[in-house]
XYZ file of C-alpha atoms in Angstrom:
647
model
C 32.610 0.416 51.989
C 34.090 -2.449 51.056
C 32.336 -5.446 49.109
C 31.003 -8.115 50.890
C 32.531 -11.368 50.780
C 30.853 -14.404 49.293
C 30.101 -17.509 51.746
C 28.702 -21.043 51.156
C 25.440 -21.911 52.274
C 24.505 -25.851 52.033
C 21.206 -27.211 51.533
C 19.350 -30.985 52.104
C 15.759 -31.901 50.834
C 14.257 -34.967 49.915
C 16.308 -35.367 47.040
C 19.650 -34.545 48.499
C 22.212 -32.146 49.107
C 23.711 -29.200 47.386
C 25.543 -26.137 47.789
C 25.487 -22.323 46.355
C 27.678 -19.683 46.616
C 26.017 -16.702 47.541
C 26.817 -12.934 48.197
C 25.302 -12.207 51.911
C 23.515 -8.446 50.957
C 21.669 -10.531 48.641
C 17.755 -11.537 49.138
C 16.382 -15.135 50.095
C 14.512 -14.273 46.989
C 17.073 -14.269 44.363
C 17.981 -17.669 45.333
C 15.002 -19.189 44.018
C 16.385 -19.918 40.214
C 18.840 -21.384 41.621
C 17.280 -23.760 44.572
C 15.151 -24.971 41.836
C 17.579 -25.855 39.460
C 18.811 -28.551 42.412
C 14.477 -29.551 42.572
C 12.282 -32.079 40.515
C 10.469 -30.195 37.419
C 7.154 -30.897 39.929
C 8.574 -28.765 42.692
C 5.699 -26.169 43.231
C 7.907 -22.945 43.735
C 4.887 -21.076 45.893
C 5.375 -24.191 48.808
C 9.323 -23.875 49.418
C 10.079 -23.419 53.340
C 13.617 -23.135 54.329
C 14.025 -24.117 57.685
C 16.790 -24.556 59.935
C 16.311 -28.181 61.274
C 14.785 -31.461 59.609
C 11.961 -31.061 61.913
C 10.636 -28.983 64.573
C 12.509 -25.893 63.761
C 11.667 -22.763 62.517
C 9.896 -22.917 59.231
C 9.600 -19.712 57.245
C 8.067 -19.705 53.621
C 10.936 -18.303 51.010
C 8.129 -15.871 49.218
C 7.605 -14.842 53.055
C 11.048 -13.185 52.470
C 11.191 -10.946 50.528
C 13.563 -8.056 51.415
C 15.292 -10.083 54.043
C 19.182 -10.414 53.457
C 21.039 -13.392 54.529
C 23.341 -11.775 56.007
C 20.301 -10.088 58.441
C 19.675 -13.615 60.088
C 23.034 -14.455 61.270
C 24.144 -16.967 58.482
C 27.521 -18.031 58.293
C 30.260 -19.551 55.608
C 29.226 -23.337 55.766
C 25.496 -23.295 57.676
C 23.039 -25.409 56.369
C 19.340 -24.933 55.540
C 16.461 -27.612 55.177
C 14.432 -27.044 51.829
C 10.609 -28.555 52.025
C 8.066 -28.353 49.394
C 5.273 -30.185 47.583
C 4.345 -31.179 44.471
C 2.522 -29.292 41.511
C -0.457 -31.209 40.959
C -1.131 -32.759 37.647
C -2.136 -30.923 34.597
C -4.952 -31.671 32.460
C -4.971 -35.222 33.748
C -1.244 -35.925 33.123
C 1.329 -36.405 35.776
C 4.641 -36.894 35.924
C 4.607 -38.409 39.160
C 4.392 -42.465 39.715
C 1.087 -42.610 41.510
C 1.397 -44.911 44.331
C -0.613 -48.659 44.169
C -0.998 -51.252 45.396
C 1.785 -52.907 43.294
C 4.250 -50.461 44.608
C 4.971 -51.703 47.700
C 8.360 -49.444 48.111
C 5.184 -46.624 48.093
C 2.246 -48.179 49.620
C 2.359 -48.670 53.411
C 0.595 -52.294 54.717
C 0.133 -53.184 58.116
C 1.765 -55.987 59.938
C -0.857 -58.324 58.491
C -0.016 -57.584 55.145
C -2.731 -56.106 54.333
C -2.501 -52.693 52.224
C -3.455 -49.717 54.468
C -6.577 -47.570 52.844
C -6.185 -44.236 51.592
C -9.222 -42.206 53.527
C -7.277 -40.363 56.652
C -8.283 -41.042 59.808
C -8.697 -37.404 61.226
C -8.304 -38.152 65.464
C -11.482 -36.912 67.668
C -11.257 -33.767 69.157
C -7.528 -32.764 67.396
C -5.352 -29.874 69.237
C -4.887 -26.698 67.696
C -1.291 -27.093 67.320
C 0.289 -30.158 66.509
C 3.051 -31.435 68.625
C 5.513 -30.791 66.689
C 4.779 -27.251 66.551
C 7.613 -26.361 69.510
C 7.481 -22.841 71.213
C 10.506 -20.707 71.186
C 11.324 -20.275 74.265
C 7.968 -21.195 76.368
C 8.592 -19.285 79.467
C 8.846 -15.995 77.988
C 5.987 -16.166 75.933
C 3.297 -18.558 77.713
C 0.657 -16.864 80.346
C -0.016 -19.100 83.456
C -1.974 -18.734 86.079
C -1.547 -16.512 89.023
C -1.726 -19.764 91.290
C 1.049 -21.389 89.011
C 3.204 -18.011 88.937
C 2.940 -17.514 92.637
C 4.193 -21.728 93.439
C 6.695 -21.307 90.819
C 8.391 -18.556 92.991
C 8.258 -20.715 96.073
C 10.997 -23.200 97.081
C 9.004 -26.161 97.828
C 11.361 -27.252 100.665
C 9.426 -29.015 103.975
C 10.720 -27.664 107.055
C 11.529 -29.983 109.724
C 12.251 -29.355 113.655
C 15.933 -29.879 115.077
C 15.938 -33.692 116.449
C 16.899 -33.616 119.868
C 18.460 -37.329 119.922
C 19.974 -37.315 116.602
C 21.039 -33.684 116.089
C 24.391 -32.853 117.356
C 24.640 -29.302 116.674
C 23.559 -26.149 118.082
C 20.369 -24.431 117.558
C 21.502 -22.484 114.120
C 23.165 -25.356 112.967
C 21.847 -28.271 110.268
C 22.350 -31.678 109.438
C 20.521 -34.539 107.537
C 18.152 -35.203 110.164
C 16.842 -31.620 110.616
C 17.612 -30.047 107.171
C 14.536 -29.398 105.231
C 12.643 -32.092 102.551
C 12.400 -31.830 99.055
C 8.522 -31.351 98.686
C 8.269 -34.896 96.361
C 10.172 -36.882 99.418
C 8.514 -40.135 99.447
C 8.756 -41.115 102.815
C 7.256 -37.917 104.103
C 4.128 -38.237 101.191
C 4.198 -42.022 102.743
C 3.591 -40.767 106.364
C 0.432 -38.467 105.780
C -0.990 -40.883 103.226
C -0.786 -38.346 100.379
C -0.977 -40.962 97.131
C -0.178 -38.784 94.122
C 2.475 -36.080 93.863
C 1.356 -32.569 93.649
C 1.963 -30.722 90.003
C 4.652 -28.625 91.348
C 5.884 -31.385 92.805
C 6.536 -33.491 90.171
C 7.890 -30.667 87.895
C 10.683 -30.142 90.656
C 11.481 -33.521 90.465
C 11.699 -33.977 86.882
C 13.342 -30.647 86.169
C 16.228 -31.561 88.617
C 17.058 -33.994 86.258
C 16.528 -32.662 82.785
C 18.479 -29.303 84.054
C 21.235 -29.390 85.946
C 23.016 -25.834 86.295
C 26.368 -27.668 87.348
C 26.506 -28.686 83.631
C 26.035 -25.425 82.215
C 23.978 -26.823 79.597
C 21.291 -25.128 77.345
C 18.045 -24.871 79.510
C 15.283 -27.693 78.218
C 11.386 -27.589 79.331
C 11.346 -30.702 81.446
C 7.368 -31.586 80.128
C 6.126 -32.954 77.614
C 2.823 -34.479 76.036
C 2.411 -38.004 75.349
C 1.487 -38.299 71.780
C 0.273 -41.552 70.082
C -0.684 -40.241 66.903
C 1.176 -40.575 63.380
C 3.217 -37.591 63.292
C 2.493 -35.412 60.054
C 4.938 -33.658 58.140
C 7.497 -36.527 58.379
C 11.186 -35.341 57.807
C 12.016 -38.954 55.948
C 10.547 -37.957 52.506
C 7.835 -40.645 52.438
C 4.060 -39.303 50.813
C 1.852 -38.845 53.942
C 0.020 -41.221 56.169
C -2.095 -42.816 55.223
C -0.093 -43.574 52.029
C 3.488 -43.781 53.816
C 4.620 -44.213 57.599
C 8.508 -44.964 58.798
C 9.986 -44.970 62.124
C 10.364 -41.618 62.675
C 6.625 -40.444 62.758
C 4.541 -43.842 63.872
C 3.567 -43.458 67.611
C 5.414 -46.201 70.093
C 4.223 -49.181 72.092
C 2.003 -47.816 75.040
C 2.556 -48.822 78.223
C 0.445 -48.047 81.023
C 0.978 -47.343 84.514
C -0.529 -45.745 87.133
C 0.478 -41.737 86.811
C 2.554 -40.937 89.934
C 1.516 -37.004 90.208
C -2.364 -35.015 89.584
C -2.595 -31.384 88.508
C -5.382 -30.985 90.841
C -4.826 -32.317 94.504
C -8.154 -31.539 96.438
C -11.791 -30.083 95.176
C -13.591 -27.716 97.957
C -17.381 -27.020 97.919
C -17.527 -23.165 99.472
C -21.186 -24.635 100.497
C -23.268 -27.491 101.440
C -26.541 -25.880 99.525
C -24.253 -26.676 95.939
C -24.925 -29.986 97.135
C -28.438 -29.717 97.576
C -29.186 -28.137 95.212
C -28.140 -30.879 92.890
C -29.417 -33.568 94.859
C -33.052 -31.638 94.989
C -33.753 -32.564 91.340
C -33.318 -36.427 92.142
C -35.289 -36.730 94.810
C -37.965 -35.174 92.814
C -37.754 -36.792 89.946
C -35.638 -40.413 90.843
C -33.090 -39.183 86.827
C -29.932 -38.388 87.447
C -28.598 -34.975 86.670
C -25.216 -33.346 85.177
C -23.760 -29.898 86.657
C -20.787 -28.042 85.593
C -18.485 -26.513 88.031
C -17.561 -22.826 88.504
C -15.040 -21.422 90.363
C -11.289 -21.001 90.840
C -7.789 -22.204 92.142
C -5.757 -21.889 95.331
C -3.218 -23.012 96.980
C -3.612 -26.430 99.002
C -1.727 -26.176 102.100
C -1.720 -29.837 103.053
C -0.122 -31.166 100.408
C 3.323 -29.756 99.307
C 3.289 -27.172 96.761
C -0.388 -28.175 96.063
C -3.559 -26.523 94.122
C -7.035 -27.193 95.154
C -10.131 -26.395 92.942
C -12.828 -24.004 94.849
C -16.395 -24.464 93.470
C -18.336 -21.658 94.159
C -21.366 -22.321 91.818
C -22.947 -25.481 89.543
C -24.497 -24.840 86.304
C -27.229 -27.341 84.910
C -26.739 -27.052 81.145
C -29.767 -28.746 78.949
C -30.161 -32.200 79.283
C -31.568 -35.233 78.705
C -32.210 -37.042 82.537
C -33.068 -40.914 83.076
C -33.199 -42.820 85.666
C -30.013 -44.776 84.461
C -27.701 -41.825 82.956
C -27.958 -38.361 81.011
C -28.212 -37.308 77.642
C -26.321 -33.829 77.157
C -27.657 -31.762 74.149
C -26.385 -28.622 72.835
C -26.083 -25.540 74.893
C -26.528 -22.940 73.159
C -25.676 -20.104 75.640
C -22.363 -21.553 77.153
C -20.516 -18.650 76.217
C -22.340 -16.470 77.948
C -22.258 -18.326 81.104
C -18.853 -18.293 80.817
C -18.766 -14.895 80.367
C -20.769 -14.218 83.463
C -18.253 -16.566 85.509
C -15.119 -14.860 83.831
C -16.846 -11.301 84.900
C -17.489 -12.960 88.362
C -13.366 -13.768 88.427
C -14.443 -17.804 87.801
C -13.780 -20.189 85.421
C -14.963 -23.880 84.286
C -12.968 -25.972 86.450
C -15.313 -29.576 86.478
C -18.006 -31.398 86.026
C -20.467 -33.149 88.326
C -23.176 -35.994 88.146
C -25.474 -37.897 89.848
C -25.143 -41.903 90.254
C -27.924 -42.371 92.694
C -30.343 -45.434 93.216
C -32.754 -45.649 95.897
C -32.323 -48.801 98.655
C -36.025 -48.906 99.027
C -35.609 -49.062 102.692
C -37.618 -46.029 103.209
C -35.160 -44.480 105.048
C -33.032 -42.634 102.350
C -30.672 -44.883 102.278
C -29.066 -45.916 98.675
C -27.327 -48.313 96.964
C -23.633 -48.354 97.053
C -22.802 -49.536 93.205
C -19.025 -47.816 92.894
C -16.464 -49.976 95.225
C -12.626 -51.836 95.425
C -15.274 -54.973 93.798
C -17.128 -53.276 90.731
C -15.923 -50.148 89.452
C -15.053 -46.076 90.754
C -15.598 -44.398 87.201
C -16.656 -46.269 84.539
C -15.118 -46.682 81.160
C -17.566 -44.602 78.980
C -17.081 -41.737 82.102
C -13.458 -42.119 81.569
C -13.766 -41.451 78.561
C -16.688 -38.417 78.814
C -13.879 -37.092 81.509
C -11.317 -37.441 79.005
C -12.604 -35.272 76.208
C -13.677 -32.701 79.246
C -9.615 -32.675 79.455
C -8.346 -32.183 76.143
C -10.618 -29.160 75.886
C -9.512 -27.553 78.974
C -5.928 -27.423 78.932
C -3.454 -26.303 81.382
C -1.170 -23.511 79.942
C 2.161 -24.048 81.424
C 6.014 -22.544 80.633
C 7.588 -25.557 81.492
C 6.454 -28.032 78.408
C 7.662 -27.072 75.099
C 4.389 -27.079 73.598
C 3.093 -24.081 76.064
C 0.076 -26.556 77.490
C 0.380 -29.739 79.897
C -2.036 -31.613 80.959
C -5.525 -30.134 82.376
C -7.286 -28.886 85.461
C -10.520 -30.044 84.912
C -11.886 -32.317 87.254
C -15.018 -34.932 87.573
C -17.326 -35.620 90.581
C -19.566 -38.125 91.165
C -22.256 -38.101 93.765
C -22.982 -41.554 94.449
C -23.798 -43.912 97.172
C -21.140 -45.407 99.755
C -20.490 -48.519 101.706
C -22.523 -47.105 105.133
C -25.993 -46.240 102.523
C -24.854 -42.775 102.353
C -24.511 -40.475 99.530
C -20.989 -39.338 99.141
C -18.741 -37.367 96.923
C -15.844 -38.853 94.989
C -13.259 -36.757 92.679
C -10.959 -37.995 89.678
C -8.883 -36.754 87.034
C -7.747 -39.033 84.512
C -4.119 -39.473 83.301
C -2.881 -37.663 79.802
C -2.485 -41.462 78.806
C -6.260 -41.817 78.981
C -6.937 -37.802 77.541
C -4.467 -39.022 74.640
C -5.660 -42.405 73.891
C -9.490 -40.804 73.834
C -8.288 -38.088 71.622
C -6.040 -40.627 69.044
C -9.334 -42.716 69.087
C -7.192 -45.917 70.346
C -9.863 -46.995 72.782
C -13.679 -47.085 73.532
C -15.770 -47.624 76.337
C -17.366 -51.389 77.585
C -20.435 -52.747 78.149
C -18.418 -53.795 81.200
C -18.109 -50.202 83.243
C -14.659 -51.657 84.400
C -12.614 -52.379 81.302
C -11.248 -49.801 78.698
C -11.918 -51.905 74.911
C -8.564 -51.051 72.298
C -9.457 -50.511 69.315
C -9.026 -53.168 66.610
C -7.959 -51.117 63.248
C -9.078 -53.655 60.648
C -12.284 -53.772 62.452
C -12.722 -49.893 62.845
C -11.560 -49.297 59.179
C -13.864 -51.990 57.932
C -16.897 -50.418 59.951
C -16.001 -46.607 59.170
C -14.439 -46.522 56.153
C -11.430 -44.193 58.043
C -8.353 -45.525 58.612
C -6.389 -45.558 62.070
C -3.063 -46.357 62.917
C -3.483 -48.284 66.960
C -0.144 -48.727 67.947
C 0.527 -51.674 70.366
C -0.738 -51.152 74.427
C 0.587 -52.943 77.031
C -0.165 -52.953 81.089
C 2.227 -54.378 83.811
C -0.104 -56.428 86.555
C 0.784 -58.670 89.651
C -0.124 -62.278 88.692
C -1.192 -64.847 91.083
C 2.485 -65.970 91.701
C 3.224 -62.297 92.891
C 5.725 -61.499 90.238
C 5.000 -58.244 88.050
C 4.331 -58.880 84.405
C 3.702 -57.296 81.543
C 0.387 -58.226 79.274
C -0.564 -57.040 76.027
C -4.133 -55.008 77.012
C -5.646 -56.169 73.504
C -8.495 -56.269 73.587
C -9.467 -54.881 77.010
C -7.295 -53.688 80.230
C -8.782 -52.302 83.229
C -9.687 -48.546 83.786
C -7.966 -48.552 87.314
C -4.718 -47.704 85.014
C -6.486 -44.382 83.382
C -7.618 -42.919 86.934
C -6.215 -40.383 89.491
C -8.035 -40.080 92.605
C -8.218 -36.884 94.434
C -9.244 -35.788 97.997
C -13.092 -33.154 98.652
C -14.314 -31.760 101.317
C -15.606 -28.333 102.475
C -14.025 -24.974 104.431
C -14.134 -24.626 108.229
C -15.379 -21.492 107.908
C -17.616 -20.711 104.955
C -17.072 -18.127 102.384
C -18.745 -18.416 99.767
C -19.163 -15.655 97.064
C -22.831 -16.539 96.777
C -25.121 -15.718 99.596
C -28.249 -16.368 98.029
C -30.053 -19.385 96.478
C -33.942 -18.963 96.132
C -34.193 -18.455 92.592
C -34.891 -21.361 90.502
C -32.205 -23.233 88.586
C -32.112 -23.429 84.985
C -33.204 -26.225 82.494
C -35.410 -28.196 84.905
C -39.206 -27.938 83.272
C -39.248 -31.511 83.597
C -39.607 -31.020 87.156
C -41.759 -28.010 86.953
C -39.294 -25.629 87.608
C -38.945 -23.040 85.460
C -36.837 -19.020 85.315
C -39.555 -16.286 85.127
C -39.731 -12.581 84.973
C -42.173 -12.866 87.934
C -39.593 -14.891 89.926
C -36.733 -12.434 89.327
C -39.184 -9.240 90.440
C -39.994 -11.294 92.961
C -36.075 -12.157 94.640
C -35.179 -8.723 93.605
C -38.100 -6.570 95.479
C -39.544 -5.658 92.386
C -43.689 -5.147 93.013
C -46.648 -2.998 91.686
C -46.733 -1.126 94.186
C -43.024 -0.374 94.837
C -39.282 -1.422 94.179
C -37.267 -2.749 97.804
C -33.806 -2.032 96.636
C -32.425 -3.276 99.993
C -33.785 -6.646 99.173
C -32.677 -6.081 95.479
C -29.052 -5.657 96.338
C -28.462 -8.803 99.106
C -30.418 -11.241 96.404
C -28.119 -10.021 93.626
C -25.868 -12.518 94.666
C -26.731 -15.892 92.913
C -25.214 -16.612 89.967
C -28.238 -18.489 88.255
C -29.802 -14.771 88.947
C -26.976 -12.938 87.290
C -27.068 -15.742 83.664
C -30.747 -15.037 83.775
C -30.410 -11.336 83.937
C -27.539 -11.765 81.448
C -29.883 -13.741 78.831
C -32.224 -10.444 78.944
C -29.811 -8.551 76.543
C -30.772 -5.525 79.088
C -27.904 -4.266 80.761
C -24.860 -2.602 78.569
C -21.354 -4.474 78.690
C -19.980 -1.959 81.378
C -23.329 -2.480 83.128
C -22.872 -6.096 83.334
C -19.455 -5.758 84.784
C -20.928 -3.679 87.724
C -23.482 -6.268 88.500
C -21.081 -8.961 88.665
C -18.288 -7.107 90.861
C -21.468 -5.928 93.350
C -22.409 -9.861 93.270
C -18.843 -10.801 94.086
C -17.705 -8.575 96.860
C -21.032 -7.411 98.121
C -19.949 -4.077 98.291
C -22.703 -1.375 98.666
C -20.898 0.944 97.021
C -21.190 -0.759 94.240
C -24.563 -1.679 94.596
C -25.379 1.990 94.544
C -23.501 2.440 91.452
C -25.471 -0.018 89.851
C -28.775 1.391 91.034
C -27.593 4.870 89.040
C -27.036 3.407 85.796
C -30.322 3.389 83.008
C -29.888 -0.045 82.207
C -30.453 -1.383 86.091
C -33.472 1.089 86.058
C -35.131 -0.198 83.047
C -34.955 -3.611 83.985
C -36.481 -3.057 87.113
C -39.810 -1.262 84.941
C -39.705 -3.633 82.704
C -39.839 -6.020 85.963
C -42.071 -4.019 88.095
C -44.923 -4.410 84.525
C -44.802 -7.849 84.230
C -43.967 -8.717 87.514
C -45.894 -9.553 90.839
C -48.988 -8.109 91.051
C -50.124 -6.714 94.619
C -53.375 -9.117 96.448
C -56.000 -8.733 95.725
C -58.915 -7.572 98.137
C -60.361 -10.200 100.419
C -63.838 -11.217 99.615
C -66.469 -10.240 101.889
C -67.301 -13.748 102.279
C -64.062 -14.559 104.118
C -65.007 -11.426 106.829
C -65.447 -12.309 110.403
C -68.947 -12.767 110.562
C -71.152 -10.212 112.369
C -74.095 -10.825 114.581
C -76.420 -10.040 112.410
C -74.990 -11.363 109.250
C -77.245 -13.662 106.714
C -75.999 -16.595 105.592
C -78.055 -16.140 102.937
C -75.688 -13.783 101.402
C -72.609 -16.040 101.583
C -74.658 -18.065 99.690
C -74.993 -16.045 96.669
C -71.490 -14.726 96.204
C -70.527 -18.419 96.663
C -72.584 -19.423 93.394
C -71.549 -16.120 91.626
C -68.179 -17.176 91.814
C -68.627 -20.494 90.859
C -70.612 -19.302 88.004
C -67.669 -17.618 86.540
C -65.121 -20.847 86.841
C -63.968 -23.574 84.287
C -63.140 -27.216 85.152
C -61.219 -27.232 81.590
């Protein structure tokens, strides 16, 4: 076999360029000698990653290596790799580095102001996994959607229309513009059935059509992607980090808001009225407001093109805090395993719910309508409550580079309407508003209908951290009816953060719950409380006898099935059956449940500390006979008393 021939490979760091000659059977791991000959004495050897763009590319540590030829990754005479690494640090208190000061301004980064930037990071609230330069290879091959995104991915989108008989000219297999069918983001047909927002899919076929165009026969580009308005780390210019260096290349542009033309949710549906109720029980009890979270799943909207709609089949009242004014959330502790329940039930988290109810005083249930076109429909500090909801639900998707775009989780508020009613409003907000919460560039008001931007000097002087608030603007229609743009320091309005979506509730109800007489969880502060005796109770369970009939219908509620879950009873595979028998209501598997041991010794362990049978009636209640003494009634009247406490 004949020797391989040698090829140059170039390489760039932060220092400059150079160039070896190298023999391709050869190891990435030979080459370090003579990479570091080209390096500062500093250069930490262990750090190097060869990579093969300035940024976003594939970075691979050189130790990682080892026993890879060059030749085995497709290298050719004249490619060039990017070298990255960091410094040793100092030894026994002596470096050979220039530290950076204050005097150094060529090393020091000041704001506009002129005033020197401080050296404590500002970590951002709630930070993603993955930062955004972290690009997936190839997203669509790789990324798992959702069944409901898979299945409108493989439709066309296109709105069919009916032949025009005064415009169409042609016969009845023929097409022209007025009959041919409507791309589904047309804007005249969205202006005809009032539909505000652009579906998802929508949108994505709009923008796509103009990233990719196949005529071209270009390279295929995801047609998403994720504002970010955070200083970008690992900055290819060569600067020291942020907070100690920033350039062009990784500060975050000049926001500018504007109302977000599409929603990733286009319609919420209640499978039940009693969801409702159930939620508005605890205020009328008590006069606090109360917090829910929603479980159930996605579908297909059919009124809106290419459209998803968020089914609720069950709210979940984690531990709270309730006033008459708002709600303090504290920590819930067993959230996994409600989700685990849901995810065994084939739901998921898809919202969040509240309460926003005051009382008219009318006496006639009436209340007071505080949320209209005048005040406010979500206030800032909800915006931004909504916001961080987002960012930790997000919406896995093959069309964004990053694998993720965006979120489905939506917020409802059950408030009071124009008429005195209460009514049911839904929102999303934008990714501007999910990013600007998460980059800690706003804050809510005391003023429920302005968004506050962060003042940097003022929040690094307060919290020691330092942030980086790029400039925010907002385009408004003055009083001479021209559109302008206005800087939205300090405050802009939260109208620019919302998307508004549509509720409501099926024709025909079918709801995977049928039952709703056992008590919901964390509300002691109404008296309402999750026994043992309650569950024996719903689920036939007596002293005398176990009514499985009775057992299987109520073994549909889901705040049943948590509390059974919280019981550490029933195996894994036991817990599975329960669920599925919940959900489909299927005797068969009822009756499988009923034969496994963990089912039967819940229901002893029930049946023991359960409902006890009545007791005898006293013969002081009997009918009286005609010759019966009142005398006695009497007596077993003060006997019983006898025995009683008033403590």
């Amino acid at each position: 076999m004949p020797p391989s021939r040698s090829i140059l490979l170039r390489f760039e760091s932060r220092n400059g360029q150079f160039r070896l000659t190298v023999d391709p059977s050869e190891e990435f791991t030979s080459l370090l000698p003579q990479i570091l000959d080209h390096l500062p004495k500093d250069a930490d050897s262990r750090s190097l990653v060869l990579s093969n763009k300035p940024a976003g590319g594939e970075d691979r540590l050189l130790s990682s290596l080892k026993g890879v030829a060059i030749q085995r990754v497709g290298l050719h005479h004249g490619d060039k790799l990017f070298i990255k690494y960091t410094e040793q640090p100092p030894m026994n208190g002596h470096s050979t580095v220039s530290i950076p000061t204050t005097s150094q301004p060529h090393n020091a980064s000041n704001r506009l102001s002129g005033q020197p930037v401080r050296l404590t990071e500002d970590f951002p609230i709630a930070p993603p996994q993955t930062s955004p330069t972290s690009i997936i290879k190839n997203p669509w091959e790789v990324v798992h959607q959702s069944e409901v995104d898979d299945r409108l991915d493989q439709q066309d989108g296109k709105i069919a229309r009916r032949r025009d008989e005064k415009m169409c000219r042609h016969g009845p297999k023929g097409m022209c513009d007025y009959c041919m069918p409507l791309e589904p983001y047309n804007p005249k047909y969205l202006e005809d059935r009032k539909i505000k927002h652009l579906s998802f899919h929508s949108y994505l076929r709009k923008i796509n059509s103009a990233t990719n165009k196949p005529e071209l026969k270009s390279s295929y580009m995801p047609p998403l992607n994720e504002p970010y308005y955070r200083v970008k780390r690992d900055c290819p210019s060569g600067h020291p980090p942020w907070p100690e260096g920033i350039c062009t290349k990784c500060q975050p542009s000049a926001i500018t808001l504007q109302a977000q033309p599409f929603r990733m949710v286009d319609h919420v549906e209640f499978a039940s009225p009693s969801l409702i109720n159930s939620l508005l029980d605890f205020w009328r009890t008590s006069g606090s407001q109360r917090v829910g979270f929603l479980y159930g799943h996605y579908e297909e909207y059919k009124e809106v093109p290419l459209g998803i709609k968020a089914v609720v089949e069950a709210i979940y009242e984690p531990p709270q805090i309730d006033e008459i004014d708002g709600c303090s959330l504290m920590e819930w502790e067993n959230e996994k395993e409600v989700d685990e329940v849901a995810r065994l039930c084939g739901l998921q988290k898809v919202g969040v719910i509240f309460t926003d109810l005051v009382d008219a005083g009318a006496g006639d249930g009436t209340v007071v309508c505080k949320r209209h076109i005048d005040s406010y429909y979500l206030s800032s500090l909800e915006i931004c409550f909504a916001a961080r909801l987002q960012a930790q639900n997000p919406k896995a998707t093959k069309w964004s580079d990053t694998g993720r775009f965006g979120s489905n989780f939506v917020s409802c508020v059950l408030t009071g309407d124009e008429s005195g009613g209460i009514a049911i409003t839904a929102y999303q907000v934008s990714n501007s508003a999910v990013e600007m919460v998460r980059a800690d560039i706003v804050e809510p008001s005391a003023d429920p209908a302005v968004m506050i931007v962060r003042d940097e000097e003022e929040a690094s002087n307060l919290t020691g951290r330092t942030r980086y608030i790029p400039e925010v603007f907002y385009r408004r229609i003055n009083e001479y009816g021209a559109s302008v743009q206005e800087n939205a320091k300090p405050s802009f309005p939260v109208e620019y953060l919302l998307v508004t979506l549509t509720h409501g509730f099926p024709t025909e109800s079918s709801q995977m719950f049928n039952s709703s007489k056992f008590a919901v969880e964390n509300r002691e502060a109404i008296g309402q409380s999750q026994e043992w005796k309650s569950a024996a109770t719903q689920l036939g369970v007596t002293r005398s006898g176990i009514d499985r009939e009775k057992g299987m219908k109520a073994l549909s509620d889901f705040h049943l099935l948590c509390f059974i879950r919280s019981m550490g009873i029933l195996s894994k595979d036991e817990e599975a059956i329960l669920c599925r028998a919940a959900r489909t209501h299927d005797l068969a598997d009822g009756f499988q449940l009923v034969e496994t041991s963990g089912w039967a010794t819940l229901l002893a362990i029930l049946q023991e500390s359960g409902e006890r049978p009545p007791k005898r009636p006293s013969p002081s209640f009997l009918e009286p006979s005609s010759d019966h003494d009142p005398s006695v009634d009497s007596e077993h009247l003060a006997k019983r008393f006898r025995n009683t406490s008033l403590r």
